[in-house]
Amino acid sequence: MQDEYRAAFEQAYGFALAFHDSRGHRSPAATVSFDELWEALYVPTPDDGMAAPDVIKQLAAGVDAGLMGTAGPRFFAKVIGGSHPVGVAVDWMTSMWGQNSGSYLASPASAVTEQIAAAWLLDLLSLPTNCSIGFTTGATMASFVCLAAARGKVLGQAGWNADAEGLFGAPPVNVCVGNDAHAAIFAALRYLGLGHDRVLRIPTDDAGRMEVAALSSALASCYGPLIVIAQAGQINTGAFDPFDEIADIVHRYGGWLHVDGAFGLWARACPTLMHLTAGIEKADSWATDGHKWLQTPYDCGYAIVRDADAHRHAMAYEASYLPAAGGECREPFHYVPELSRRARGFATWALIRALGRSGIADMIEQHCLLARRMAERLTSEAGVEILNQVELNQFVVQFGTGEPPERRDQLTRATIERIQIAGTCYVAGATWHDRLVMRFSVISWATTEEDIDRSADSIVAAWRQVNTGIALC
Ligand SMILES: Cc1ncc(COP(=O)(O)O)c(C=O)c1O
């Protein structure tokens, strides 16, 4: 049996290394259909088992053509980090160690590593050192955690104990969100019983930034508990809300300011980009991801809360066999919804240790330079329009400048299809202010200037084909 498991590990190791070596030249998109994947993987519920090495072999062969190149250098369609090799190696160890990271007792090693990683994160992001951090699956759950703390706190200030009484009969909570907030925020509000439709949507500018004057006048007619949600890094444009002014207004009304900074909060780890986040440190909570700009393997997010008591009140629970709040050590489960979960602190610790402050700053800065390089190349091509100022690593493009809006949408869709068929890089469409756009995001540690130039050639060639009528769908 021992030999069988050792063979399984070796088998998996071989496949993993082969995949790693092929990242630069394999297709950035899946090359098989749903039906083909199903065919490769489906068997009736197995009655009998299979030798471990054969299981590994069958799965690896079955999924290979269905894997996306998100861990490769030319995947630009979504804000998806590249699973850095150091984080992946540590993630292998994390699985091997099999730690339940819920409590200090269940895994002292995980609890202490998490606590150190949390302190490093606050330092790198220049946030107050007494904030508490919960290690979540991602930014959606990080916002959920932060907003749960916010909900408890603002209702508590209104004399209502939401933990005990829930929302039945509670004073209504006013929630203000920028019109171009990420969908994750509306999901988090829904999970919390705050509703995604009853929020006050604050108008935004061309880049998706919340209009301060509009927020100010909205708050003038809000009474009672208040939560305002701002954004660092708009998913299409990378834009940042004007936090300094927003924070002052929200606090003047006694509200809680939460910031969704899934990727944009990391601008604070880069001295040349720090100014984009001015005033963000005045917020009450921040959600961000490890699996985006820090490049940890999936999944990893951080819920950061200034008021650690509010954070714990929202998340911690009691059982006779579990440590109570207020003990000597930080208990990881007091800051997230789960008790049993993966030890995400190991990969976070390892990535920060491997890259260091300067390595993280350089990587983030380089991604922004690469985004600008691509934008400049595309702008120099007739008929291509970049719709936002490239402040960070994100931009949106339309093809067919000067054409009527519907035709531009059609040309953009056709160009995206051509790029996907060519297979040099992977891009996809989105809707931005009622226009069909190609979104471009540079966020993988693996992307180089050469990848950008090769991809630019491919995008320009696709556009020229579409523009000359060779390839219009
Ligand atoms: C601004 C923003 N918020 C939230 C999310 C959701 O993050 P996650 O997928 O880690 O839950 C994203 C994902 O791209 C994002 O860009």
Tab-separated table of C-alpha atoms and ligand atoms in Angstrom:
chain	number	residue	atom	x	y	z
A	1	MET	CA	0.000	0.000	0.000
A	2	GLN	CA	2.787	2.397	0.931
A	3	ASP	CA	4.401	1.697	-2.445
A	4	GLU	CA	1.133	2.412	-4.225
A	5	TYR	CA	0.770	5.805	-2.557
A	6	ARG	CA	4.381	6.678	-3.178
A	7	ALA	CA	3.843	5.798	-6.841
A	8	ALA	CA	0.736	8.029	-6.858
A	9	PHE	CA	2.730	10.949	-5.491
A	10	GLU	CA	5.441	10.384	-8.066
A	11	GLN	CA	2.879	10.140	-10.810
A	12	ALA	CA	1.234	13.400	-9.702
A	13	TYR	CA	4.615	15.084	-9.359
A	14	GLY	CA	5.525	14.081	-12.919
A	15	PHE	CA	2.261	15.403	-14.348
A	16	ALA	CA	2.538	18.629	-12.362
A	17	LEU	CA	6.087	19.279	-13.558
A	18	ALA	CA	5.159	18.504	-17.167
A	19	PHE	CA	2.287	20.973	-16.882
A	20	HIS	CA	4.571	23.589	-15.368
A	21	ASP	CA	7.095	23.152	-18.199
A	22	SER	CA	4.384	23.458	-20.848
A	23	ARG	CA	2.747	26.639	-19.525
A	24	GLY	CA	4.478	28.971	-21.969
A	25	HIS	CA	3.467	27.115	-25.107
A	26	ARG	CA	0.226	25.277	-24.381
A	27	SER	CA	-3.077	26.763	-25.515
A	28	PRO	CA	-4.256	29.564	-23.231
A	29	ALA	CA	-7.810	28.222	-23.619
A	30	ALA	CA	-9.415	24.811	-23.318
A	31	THR	CA	-9.342	22.980	-26.626
A	32	VAL	CA	-12.188	20.538	-26.027
A	33	SER	CA	-15.943	20.846	-25.744
A	34	PHE	CA	-18.118	20.020	-22.767
A	35	ASP	CA	-19.149	16.759	-24.464
A	36	GLU	CA	-15.556	15.721	-25.108
A	37	LEU	CA	-14.597	16.406	-21.491
A	38	TRP	CA	-17.599	14.498	-20.267
A	39	GLU	CA	-16.699	11.600	-22.524
A	40	ALA	CA	-13.127	11.572	-21.216
A	41	LEU	CA	-14.081	11.670	-17.543
A	42	TYR	CA	-17.469	10.043	-17.091
A	43	VAL	CA	-17.948	6.505	-15.896
A	44	PRO	CA	-21.014	5.201	-14.069
A	45	THR	CA	-20.573	5.607	-10.291
A	46	PRO	CA	-17.663	3.203	-9.708
A	47	ASP	CA	-18.493	0.137	-7.606
A	48	ASP	CA	-14.894	-0.884	-7.346
A	49	GLY	CA	-11.834	1.184	-6.645
A	50	MET	CA	-8.785	1.717	-8.813
A	51	ALA	CA	-5.071	1.765	-7.999
A	52	ALA	CA	-3.991	5.259	-6.897
A	53	PRO	CA	-1.412	5.834	-9.700
A	54	ASP	CA	-4.045	4.883	-12.276
A	55	VAL	CA	-6.525	7.357	-10.754
A	56	ILE	CA	-3.964	10.130	-11.114
A	57	LYS	CA	-3.145	9.095	-14.664
A	58	GLN	CA	-6.799	8.897	-15.704
A	59	LEU	CA	-7.704	12.278	-14.214
A	60	ALA	CA	-4.646	14.051	-15.631
A	61	ALA	CA	-5.276	12.658	-19.114
A	62	GLY	CA	-9.001	13.371	-18.923
A	63	VAL	CA	-8.767	17.009	-17.877
A	64	ASP	CA	-5.660	18.113	-19.778
A	65	ALA	CA	-7.304	19.623	-22.861
A	66	GLY	CA	-9.981	21.239	-20.700
A	67	LEU	CA	-7.517	23.242	-18.597
A	68	MET	CA	-7.433	27.005	-19.117
A	69	GLY	CA	-4.107	28.805	-19.263
A	70	THR	CA	-4.790	30.875	-16.174
A	71	ALA	CA	-1.456	29.765	-14.730
A	72	GLY	CA	0.300	30.692	-17.968
A	73	PRO	CA	1.716	33.972	-19.293
A	74	ARG	CA	-0.878	35.023	-21.901
A	75	PHE	CA	-4.245	34.783	-20.191
A	76	PHE	CA	-5.636	38.319	-20.041
A	77	ALA	CA	-9.394	37.830	-19.941
A	78	LYS	CA	-10.005	37.978	-16.218
A	79	VAL	CA	-8.341	39.251	-13.093
A	80	ILE	CA	-6.868	35.861	-12.265
A	81	GLY	CA	-3.462	35.515	-10.646
A	82	GLY	CA	-0.972	32.998	-12.005
A	83	SER	CA	-0.503	30.585	-9.069
A	84	HIS	CA	3.180	31.291	-8.441
A	85	PRO	CA	5.384	28.145	-8.270
A	86	VAL	CA	6.481	28.913	-4.698
A	87	GLY	CA	2.864	29.070	-3.584
A	88	VAL	CA	2.037	25.902	-5.497
A	89	ALA	CA	4.961	24.017	-3.951
A	90	VAL	CA	3.822	25.120	-0.498
A	91	ASP	CA	0.260	24.179	-1.382
A	92	TRP	CA	1.453	20.636	-2.095
A	93	MET	CA	2.950	20.591	1.381
A	94	THR	CA	-0.260	22.060	2.800
A	95	SER	CA	-2.206	19.141	1.345
A	96	MET	CA	0.374	16.675	2.537
A	97	TRP	CA	0.355	18.099	6.066
A	98	GLY	CA	-3.454	17.910	6.143
A	99	GLN	CA	-3.813	20.580	8.794
A	100	ASN	CA	-7.225	21.754	9.925
A	101	SER	CA	-6.535	25.426	10.375
A	102	GLY	CA	-9.667	26.244	12.375
A	103	SER	CA	-8.033	26.633	15.760
A	104	TYR	CA	-4.628	26.946	17.379
A	105	LEU	CA	-5.083	23.563	19.062
A	106	ALA	CA	-5.920	21.844	15.778
A	107	SER	CA	-2.778	23.241	14.162
A	108	PRO	CA	-0.383	25.479	16.076
A	109	ALA	CA	1.823	25.668	12.972
A	110	SER	CA	-0.998	26.963	10.796
A	111	ALA	CA	-2.296	29.404	13.426
A	112	VAL	CA	1.106	30.978	14.017
A	113	THR	CA	1.979	31.124	10.305
A	114	GLU	CA	-1.360	32.812	9.625
A	115	GLN	CA	-0.785	35.332	12.374
A	116	ILE	CA	2.650	36.240	11.032
A	117	ALA	CA	1.327	36.431	7.453
A	118	ALA	CA	-1.505	38.681	8.680
A	119	ALA	CA	0.989	41.079	10.272
A	120	TRP	CA	3.073	41.102	7.076
A	121	LEU	CA	-0.043	41.840	5.003
A	122	LEU	CA	-0.944	44.857	7.142
A	123	ASP	CA	2.615	46.106	6.840
A	124	LEU	CA	2.779	45.619	3.059
A	125	LEU	CA	-0.618	47.263	2.563
A	126	SER	CA	0.158	50.085	5.025
A	127	LEU	CA	-2.994	49.479	7.047
A	128	PRO	CA	-3.345	49.982	10.812
A	129	THR	CA	-1.385	47.302	12.663
A	130	ASN	CA	-4.246	46.490	15.048
A	131	CYS	CA	-6.653	45.396	12.290
A	132	SER	CA	-7.838	41.788	12.397
A	133	ILE	CA	-7.630	39.528	9.342
A	134	GLY	CA	-9.653	36.487	8.339
A	135	PHE	CA	-8.268	34.152	5.666
A	136	THR	CA	-11.147	33.503	3.275
A	137	THR	CA	-11.691	31.714	-0.021
A	138	GLY	CA	-11.533	34.998	-1.941
A	139	ALA	CA	-12.655	38.600	-2.130
A	140	THR	CA	-16.362	37.762	-2.308
A	141	MET	CA	-16.237	36.008	1.036
A	142	ALA	CA	-13.860	38.639	2.393
A	143	SER	CA	-16.450	41.319	1.652
A	144	PHE	CA	-19.116	39.081	3.169
A	145	VAL	CA	-17.092	38.842	6.388
A	146	CYS	CA	-16.317	42.565	6.504
A	147	LEU	CA	-19.916	43.520	5.811
A	148	ALA	CA	-21.150	41.097	8.492
A	149	ALA	CA	-18.927	42.975	10.957
A	150	ALA	CA	-20.247	46.273	9.590
A	151	ARG	CA	-23.863	45.162	9.899
A	152	GLY	CA	-23.415	44.096	13.532
A	153	LYS	CA	-21.576	47.270	14.451
A	154	VAL	CA	-23.908	49.845	12.873
A	155	LEU	CA	-26.980	48.057	14.208
A	156	GLY	CA	-25.332	47.814	17.620
A	157	GLN	CA	-24.824	51.571	17.575
A	158	ALA	CA	-28.554	51.906	16.914
A	159	GLY	CA	-29.261	49.756	19.999
A	160	TRP	CA	-30.001	46.549	18.111
A	161	ASN	CA	-28.218	43.236	18.727
A	162	ALA	CA	-28.154	41.695	15.268
A	163	ASP	CA	-26.188	38.639	16.456
A	164	ALA	CA	-28.952	37.681	18.843
A	165	GLU	CA	-32.050	39.044	17.126
A	166	GLY	CA	-31.156	38.843	13.452
A	167	LEU	CA	-32.736	41.386	11.153
A	168	PHE	CA	-36.382	40.791	12.132
A	169	GLY	CA	-37.636	44.110	13.481
A	170	ALA	CA	-34.191	45.711	13.204
A	171	PRO	CA	-33.824	49.355	12.201
A	172	PRO	CA	-33.269	49.490	8.431
A	173	VAL	CA	-29.614	49.633	7.409
A	174	ASN	CA	-28.815	52.180	4.686
A	175	VAL	CA	-26.341	50.713	2.220
A	176	CYS	CA	-24.702	52.867	-0.470
A	177	VAL	CA	-22.729	51.324	-3.311
A	178	GLY	CA	-21.080	52.861	-6.368
A	179	ASN	CA	-22.917	52.113	-9.586
A	180	ASP	CA	-19.916	50.249	-10.996
A	181	ALA	CA	-19.241	48.055	-7.958
A	182	HIS	CA	-18.284	44.446	-8.620
A	183	ALA	CA	-21.123	41.911	-8.653
A	184	ALA	CA	-19.471	40.205	-5.662
A	185	ILE	CA	-20.608	43.062	-3.434
A	186	PHE	CA	-24.241	42.563	-4.371
A	187	ALA	CA	-23.876	38.839	-3.710
A	188	ALA	CA	-22.369	39.502	-0.262
A	189	LEU	CA	-25.196	41.912	0.579
A	190	ARG	CA	-27.731	39.291	-0.476
A	191	TYR	CA	-26.147	36.610	1.730
A	192	LEU	CA	-26.317	39.047	4.662
A	193	GLY	CA	-30.017	39.752	4.295
A	194	LEU	CA	-29.267	43.331	3.251
A	195	GLY	CA	-30.689	42.749	-0.226
A	196	HIS	CA	-29.019	43.607	-3.492
A	197	ASP	CA	-31.859	45.738	-4.826
A	198	ARG	CA	-32.596	47.924	-1.819
A	199	VAL	CA	-29.142	49.528	-1.842
A	200	LEU	CA	-28.696	53.147	-2.878
A	201	ARG	CA	-26.644	53.094	-6.052
A	202	ILE	CA	-24.374	56.124	-6.239
A	203	PRO	CA	-23.631	57.485	-9.724
A	204	THR	CA	-20.102	57.033	-11.049
A	205	ASP	CA	-17.905	58.802	-13.599
A	206	ASP	CA	-16.614	57.477	-16.945
A	207	ALA	CA	-13.973	55.349	-15.224
A	208	GLY	CA	-16.412	53.932	-12.673
A	209	ARG	CA	-15.396	56.143	-9.717
A	210	MET	CA	-18.073	57.067	-7.202
A	211	GLU	CA	-19.217	60.701	-7.522
A	212	VAL	CA	-18.510	62.338	-4.180
A	213	ALA	CA	-21.188	65.023	-4.596
A	214	ALA	CA	-23.802	62.361	-5.374
A	215	LEU	CA	-22.790	60.372	-2.284
A	216	SER	CA	-22.947	63.498	-0.198
A	217	SER	CA	-26.455	64.375	-1.284
A	218	ALA	CA	-27.625	60.740	-0.939
A	219	LEU	CA	-26.365	60.647	2.663
A	220	ALA	CA	-28.068	63.916	3.505
A	221	SER	CA	-31.394	62.098	3.352
A	222	CYS	CA	-30.230	58.862	5.051
A	223	TYR	CA	-31.065	58.383	8.716
A	224	GLY	CA	-29.934	55.561	10.983
A	225	PRO	CA	-27.392	52.771	10.485
A	226	LEU	CA	-25.197	53.325	7.448
A	227	ILE	CA	-22.739	51.255	5.427
A	228	VAL	CA	-20.966	52.660	2.355
A	229	ILE	CA	-19.016	50.422	0.024
A	230	ALA	CA	-16.200	51.878	-2.068
A	231	GLN	CA	-13.873	50.207	-4.532
A	232	ALA	CA	-10.132	50.013	-5.170
A	233	GLY	CA	-9.638	48.727	-8.703
A	234	GLN	CA	-12.721	48.712	-10.893
A	235	ILE	CA	-12.896	45.364	-12.705
A	236	ASN	CA	-12.873	46.977	-16.200
A	237	THR	CA	-10.872	50.162	-15.784
A	238	GLY	CA	-8.830	49.565	-12.615
A	239	ALA	CA	-10.105	52.927	-11.307
A	240	PHE	CA	-10.045	53.893	-7.628
A	241	ASP	CA	-12.775	55.714	-5.740
A	242	PRO	CA	-11.779	59.025	-4.076
A	243	PHE	CA	-11.400	57.431	-0.639
A	244	ASP	CA	-10.171	60.461	1.215
A	245	GLU	CA	-13.330	62.459	0.630
A	246	ILE	CA	-15.629	59.449	0.826
A	247	ALA	CA	-14.231	58.390	4.203
A	248	ASP	CA	-14.703	61.856	5.670
A	249	ILE	CA	-18.306	62.051	4.512
A	250	VAL	CA	-19.209	58.540	5.668
A	251	HIS	CA	-17.692	59.076	9.092
A	252	ARG	CA	-19.424	62.439	9.435
A	253	TYR	CA	-22.692	60.483	9.162
A	254	GLY	CA	-21.466	57.861	11.644
A	255	GLY	CA	-21.292	55.166	8.961
A	256	TRP	CA	-18.973	52.240	8.247
A	257	LEU	CA	-16.841	52.443	5.110
A	258	HIS	CA	-15.941	49.157	3.462
A	259	VAL	CA	-13.561	48.904	0.490
A	260	ASP	CA	-13.614	46.141	-2.093
A	261	GLY	CA	-9.968	46.000	-3.140
A	262	ALA	CA	-9.875	42.487	-4.583
A	263	PHE	CA	-6.820	43.383	-6.639
A	264	GLY	CA	-6.546	47.183	-6.366
A	265	LEU	CA	-5.674	47.211	-2.659
A	266	TRP	CA	-2.298	45.788	-3.720
A	267	ALA	CA	-1.433	49.141	-5.314
A	268	ARG	CA	-0.517	50.030	-1.735
A	269	ALA	CA	2.324	47.526	-1.842
A	270	CYS	CA	3.917	49.473	-4.698
A	271	PRO	CA	5.423	52.908	-3.876
A	272	THR	CA	4.818	54.268	-7.393
A	273	LEU	CA	1.097	53.377	-7.255
A	274	MET	CA	0.391	54.076	-3.594
A	275	HIS	CA	-1.000	57.542	-4.383
A	276	LEU	CA	-3.963	55.943	-6.196
A	277	THR	CA	-5.233	54.673	-2.851
A	278	ALA	CA	-4.865	57.920	-0.880
A	279	GLY	CA	-7.199	57.975	2.103
A	280	ILE	CA	-8.110	54.284	1.857
A	281	GLU	CA	-6.491	53.715	5.245
A	282	LYS	CA	-9.342	55.706	6.810
A	283	ALA	CA	-11.860	52.957	5.901
A	284	ASP	CA	-13.268	50.528	8.468
A	285	SER	CA	-12.754	47.336	6.484
A	286	TRP	CA	-11.065	46.088	3.331
A	287	ALA	CA	-11.478	42.947	1.237
A	288	THR	CA	-8.685	41.688	-0.965
A	289	ASP	CA	-7.384	38.549	-2.599
A	290	GLY	CA	-4.203	36.545	-2.242
A	291	HIS	CA	-4.978	34.614	-5.425
A	292	LYS	CA	-4.917	37.732	-7.569
A	293	TRP	CA	-1.947	40.047	-7.166
A	294	LEU	CA	-0.037	38.093	-4.534
A	295	GLN	CA	-0.211	35.033	-6.864
A	296	THR	CA	-1.081	32.490	-4.168
A	297	PRO	CA	-2.701	29.362	-5.559
A	298	TYR	CA	-6.486	29.206	-5.418
A	299	ASP	CA	-8.138	29.896	-3.148
A	300	CYS	CA	-7.154	32.740	-0.867
A	301	GLY	CA	-8.640	36.078	0.200
A	302	TYR	CA	-8.299	38.375	3.201
A	303	ALA	CA	-11.024	40.104	5.219
A	304	ILE	CA	-9.375	42.989	7.042
A	305	VAL	CA	-11.301	44.823	9.766
A	306	ARG	CA	-10.228	47.806	11.845
A	307	ASP	CA	-12.523	46.929	14.765
A	308	ALA	CA	-11.336	43.448	15.707
A	309	ASP	CA	-14.145	43.061	18.271
A	310	ALA	CA	-16.806	43.730	15.628
A	311	HIS	CA	-15.043	41.203	13.365
A	312	ARG	CA	-15.027	38.529	16.085
A	313	HIS	CA	-18.610	39.223	17.131
A	314	ALA	CA	-19.726	38.662	13.554
A	315	MET	CA	-17.832	35.405	13.019
A	316	ALA	CA	-16.829	33.611	16.231
A	317	TYR	CA	-19.057	30.973	17.770
A	318	GLU	CA	-18.927	28.791	20.816
A	319	ALA	CA	-18.900	25.080	21.537
A	320	SER	CA	-17.740	23.281	24.650
A	321	TYR	CA	-14.786	21.754	22.840
A	322	LEU	CA	-13.668	24.963	21.134
A	323	PRO	CA	-11.466	27.715	22.532
A	324	ALA	CA	-13.371	30.818	23.590
A	325	ALA	CA	-12.654	34.321	22.365
A	326	GLY	CA	-10.156	36.256	24.454
A	327	GLY	CA	-7.719	33.377	24.879
A	328	GLU	CA	-3.979	33.734	24.647
A	329	CYS	CA	-3.630	32.900	20.937
A	330	ARG	CA	-5.386	34.266	17.909
A	331	GLU	CA	-7.995	31.698	16.924
A	332	PRO	CA	-8.290	31.585	13.115
A	333	PHE	CA	-11.955	30.494	13.153
A	334	HIS	CA	-12.966	33.681	14.983
A	335	TYR	CA	-12.459	35.675	11.780
A	336	VAL	CA	-14.089	33.586	9.026
A	337	PRO	CA	-17.357	31.683	8.573
A	338	GLU	CA	-15.743	28.222	8.526
A	339	LEU	CA	-14.304	26.156	11.347
A	340	SER	CA	-12.556	23.450	9.315
A	341	ARG	CA	-10.684	24.830	6.360
A	342	ARG	CA	-7.490	24.790	4.357
A	343	ALA	CA	-4.384	26.337	5.920
A	344	ARG	CA	-4.151	29.315	3.570
A	345	GLY	CA	-1.591	31.036	5.772
A	346	PHE	CA	1.202	28.732	4.552
A	347	ALA	CA	1.046	29.875	0.906
A	348	THR	CA	0.590	33.520	1.937
A	349	TRP	CA	3.615	33.322	4.244
A	350	ALA	CA	5.667	31.623	1.524
A	351	LEU	CA	4.823	34.110	-1.244
A	352	ILE	CA	5.609	37.120	0.915
A	353	ARG	CA	8.821	35.446	2.111
A	354	ALA	CA	9.836	34.509	-1.444
A	355	LEU	CA	9.096	37.813	-3.173
A	356	GLY	CA	9.703	40.198	-0.319
A	357	ARG	CA	8.443	43.769	-0.200
A	358	SER	CA	10.536	44.793	-3.211
A	359	GLY	CA	9.654	41.744	-5.301
A	360	ILE	CA	5.918	42.311	-4.776
A	361	ALA	CA	6.233	46.023	-5.623
A	362	ASP	CA	8.288	45.277	-8.746
A	363	MET	CA	5.836	42.652	-9.973
A	364	ILE	CA	2.814	44.932	-9.552
A	365	GLU	CA	4.575	47.842	-11.204
A	366	GLN	CA	5.706	45.623	-14.072
A	367	HIS	CA	2.126	44.422	-14.697
A	368	CYS	CA	0.966	48.033	-14.957
A	369	LEU	CA	3.802	48.837	-17.370
A	370	LEU	CA	2.908	45.798	-19.463
A	371	ALA	CA	-0.753	46.848	-19.569
A	372	ARG	CA	0.347	50.290	-20.773
A	373	ARG	CA	2.654	48.715	-23.362
A	374	MET	CA	-0.261	46.744	-24.782
A	375	ALA	CA	-2.586	49.761	-24.681
A	376	GLU	CA	-0.049	51.930	-26.529
A	377	ARG	CA	0.458	49.290	-29.190
A	378	LEU	CA	-3.304	48.930	-29.714
A	379	THR	CA	-3.931	52.681	-29.735
A	380	SER	CA	-1.465	53.083	-32.575
A	381	GLU	CA	-3.665	50.846	-34.722
A	382	ALA	CA	-6.391	52.624	-36.702
A	383	GLY	CA	-9.902	51.740	-35.588
A	384	VAL	CA	-8.949	50.607	-32.075
A	385	GLU	CA	-10.084	52.634	-29.077
A	386	ILE	CA	-9.011	52.207	-25.453
A	387	LEU	CA	-11.956	53.421	-23.396
A	388	ASN	CA	-10.173	54.271	-20.164
A	389	GLN	CA	-7.000	55.860	-18.961
A	390	VAL	CA	-4.661	53.002	-18.064
A	391	GLU	CA	-3.948	53.790	-14.430
A	392	LEU	CA	-3.367	50.255	-13.276
A	393	ASN	CA	-3.243	46.845	-14.975
A	394	GLN	CA	-6.703	46.870	-16.562
A	395	PHE	CA	-8.289	48.408	-19.632
A	396	VAL	CA	-11.202	47.974	-22.007
A	397	VAL	CA	-11.019	48.177	-25.791
A	398	GLN	CA	-13.498	48.624	-28.592
A	399	PHE	CA	-12.828	47.941	-32.237
A	400	GLY	CA	-14.346	49.976	-35.071
A	401	THR	CA	-13.791	53.596	-34.031
A	402	GLY	CA	-16.157	55.892	-35.906
A	403	GLU	CA	-18.688	53.155	-36.682
A	404	PRO	CA	-22.210	53.273	-35.208
A	405	PRO	CA	-22.440	51.671	-31.703
A	406	GLU	CA	-24.079	48.414	-32.811
A	407	ARG	CA	-21.509	47.898	-35.527
A	408	ARG	CA	-18.676	48.539	-33.035
A	409	ASP	CA	-20.127	45.878	-30.745
A	410	GLN	CA	-20.306	43.479	-33.682
A	411	LEU	CA	-16.728	44.189	-34.767
A	412	THR	CA	-15.479	43.837	-31.199
A	413	ARG	CA	-17.225	40.496	-30.746
A	414	ALA	CA	-15.818	39.243	-34.047
A	415	THR	CA	-12.293	40.376	-33.168
A	416	ILE	CA	-12.421	38.614	-29.789
A	417	GLU	CA	-13.518	35.429	-31.543
A	418	ARG	CA	-10.634	35.692	-34.022
A	419	ILE	CA	-8.134	36.207	-31.192
A	420	GLN	CA	-9.481	33.168	-29.368
A	421	ILE	CA	-9.285	31.050	-32.515
A	422	ALA	CA	-5.695	32.175	-33.192
A	423	GLY	CA	-4.840	30.945	-29.680
A	424	THR	CA	-1.751	33.059	-28.977
A	425	CYS	CA	-3.422	34.694	-26.015
A	426	TYR	CA	-6.789	34.535	-24.307
A	427	VAL	CA	-9.097	37.540	-24.064
A	428	ALA	CA	-12.852	37.781	-23.625
A	429	GLY	CA	-15.711	40.234	-23.779
A	430	ALA	CA	-17.538	42.268	-21.146
A	431	THR	CA	-20.078	45.053	-21.130
A	432	TRP	CA	-18.886	48.464	-20.069
A	433	HIS	CA	-21.369	51.338	-19.898
A	434	ASP	CA	-23.632	49.601	-22.431
A	435	ARG	CA	-20.805	48.878	-24.862
A	436	LEU	CA	-19.481	45.440	-25.738
A	437	VAL	CA	-15.753	45.600	-24.996
A	438	MET	CA	-12.686	43.411	-24.853
A	439	ARG	CA	-11.301	43.523	-21.330
A	440	PHE	CA	-7.539	43.225	-20.876
A	441	SER	CA	-5.929	42.461	-17.541
A	442	VAL	CA	-2.239	41.808	-16.816
A	443	ILE	CA	-1.904	40.021	-13.493
A	444	SER	CA	0.230	36.905	-13.861
A	445	TRP	CA	3.780	36.678	-12.467
A	446	ALA	CA	4.648	34.747	-15.670
A	447	THR	CA	3.824	37.470	-18.227
A	448	THR	CA	6.804	39.089	-19.956
A	449	GLU	CA	7.278	41.879	-22.500
A	450	GLU	CA	7.654	39.217	-25.155
A	451	ASP	CA	4.262	37.759	-24.214
A	452	ILE	CA	2.705	41.198	-24.520
A	453	ASP	CA	4.301	41.837	-27.918
A	454	ARG	CA	3.307	38.425	-29.297
A	455	SER	CA	-0.207	38.926	-28.004
A	456	ALA	CA	-0.386	42.445	-29.450
A	457	ASP	CA	0.621	41.081	-32.862
A	458	SER	CA	-2.133	38.505	-32.617
A	459	ILE	CA	-4.786	41.025	-31.522
A	460	VAL	CA	-3.846	43.486	-34.273
A	461	ALA	CA	-3.835	40.712	-36.897
A	462	ALA	CA	-7.284	39.556	-35.758
A	463	TRP	CA	-8.652	43.100	-35.913
A	464	ARG	CA	-7.218	43.657	-39.395
A	465	GLN	CA	-8.835	40.456	-40.622
A	466	VAL	CA	-12.177	41.505	-39.187
A	467	ASN	CA	-11.812	45.044	-40.459
A	468	THR	CA	-11.045	43.952	-43.981
A	469	GLY	CA	-14.074	41.705	-43.949
A	470	ILE	CA	-12.076	38.464	-44.011
A	471	ALA	CA	-13.459	37.278	-40.744
A	472	LEU	CA	-16.666	39.019	-39.761
A	473	CYS	CA	-19.123	36.705	-38.122
B	1	LIG	C1	-13.232	44.236	-7.692
B	1	LIG	C2	-13.520	42.783	-7.433
B	1	LIG	N1	-14.238	42.426	-6.356
B	1	LIG	C3	-14.522	41.145	-6.080
B	1	LIG	C4	-14.104	40.134	-6.913
B	1	LIG	C5	-14.430	38.703	-6.568
B	1	LIG	O1	-13.257	38.077	-6.096
B	1	LIG	P1	-13.198	36.508	-5.800
B	1	LIG	O2	-13.401	35.854	-7.128
B	1	LIG	O3	-11.852	36.283	-5.238
B	1	LIG	O4	-14.289	36.166	-4.850
B	1	LIG	C6	-13.356	40.441	-8.049
B	1	LIG	C7	-12.914	39.394	-8.980
B	1	LIG	O5	-12.353	39.648	-10.018
B	1	LIG	C8	-13.039	41.801	-8.316
B	1	LIG	O6	-12.304	42.155	-9.376
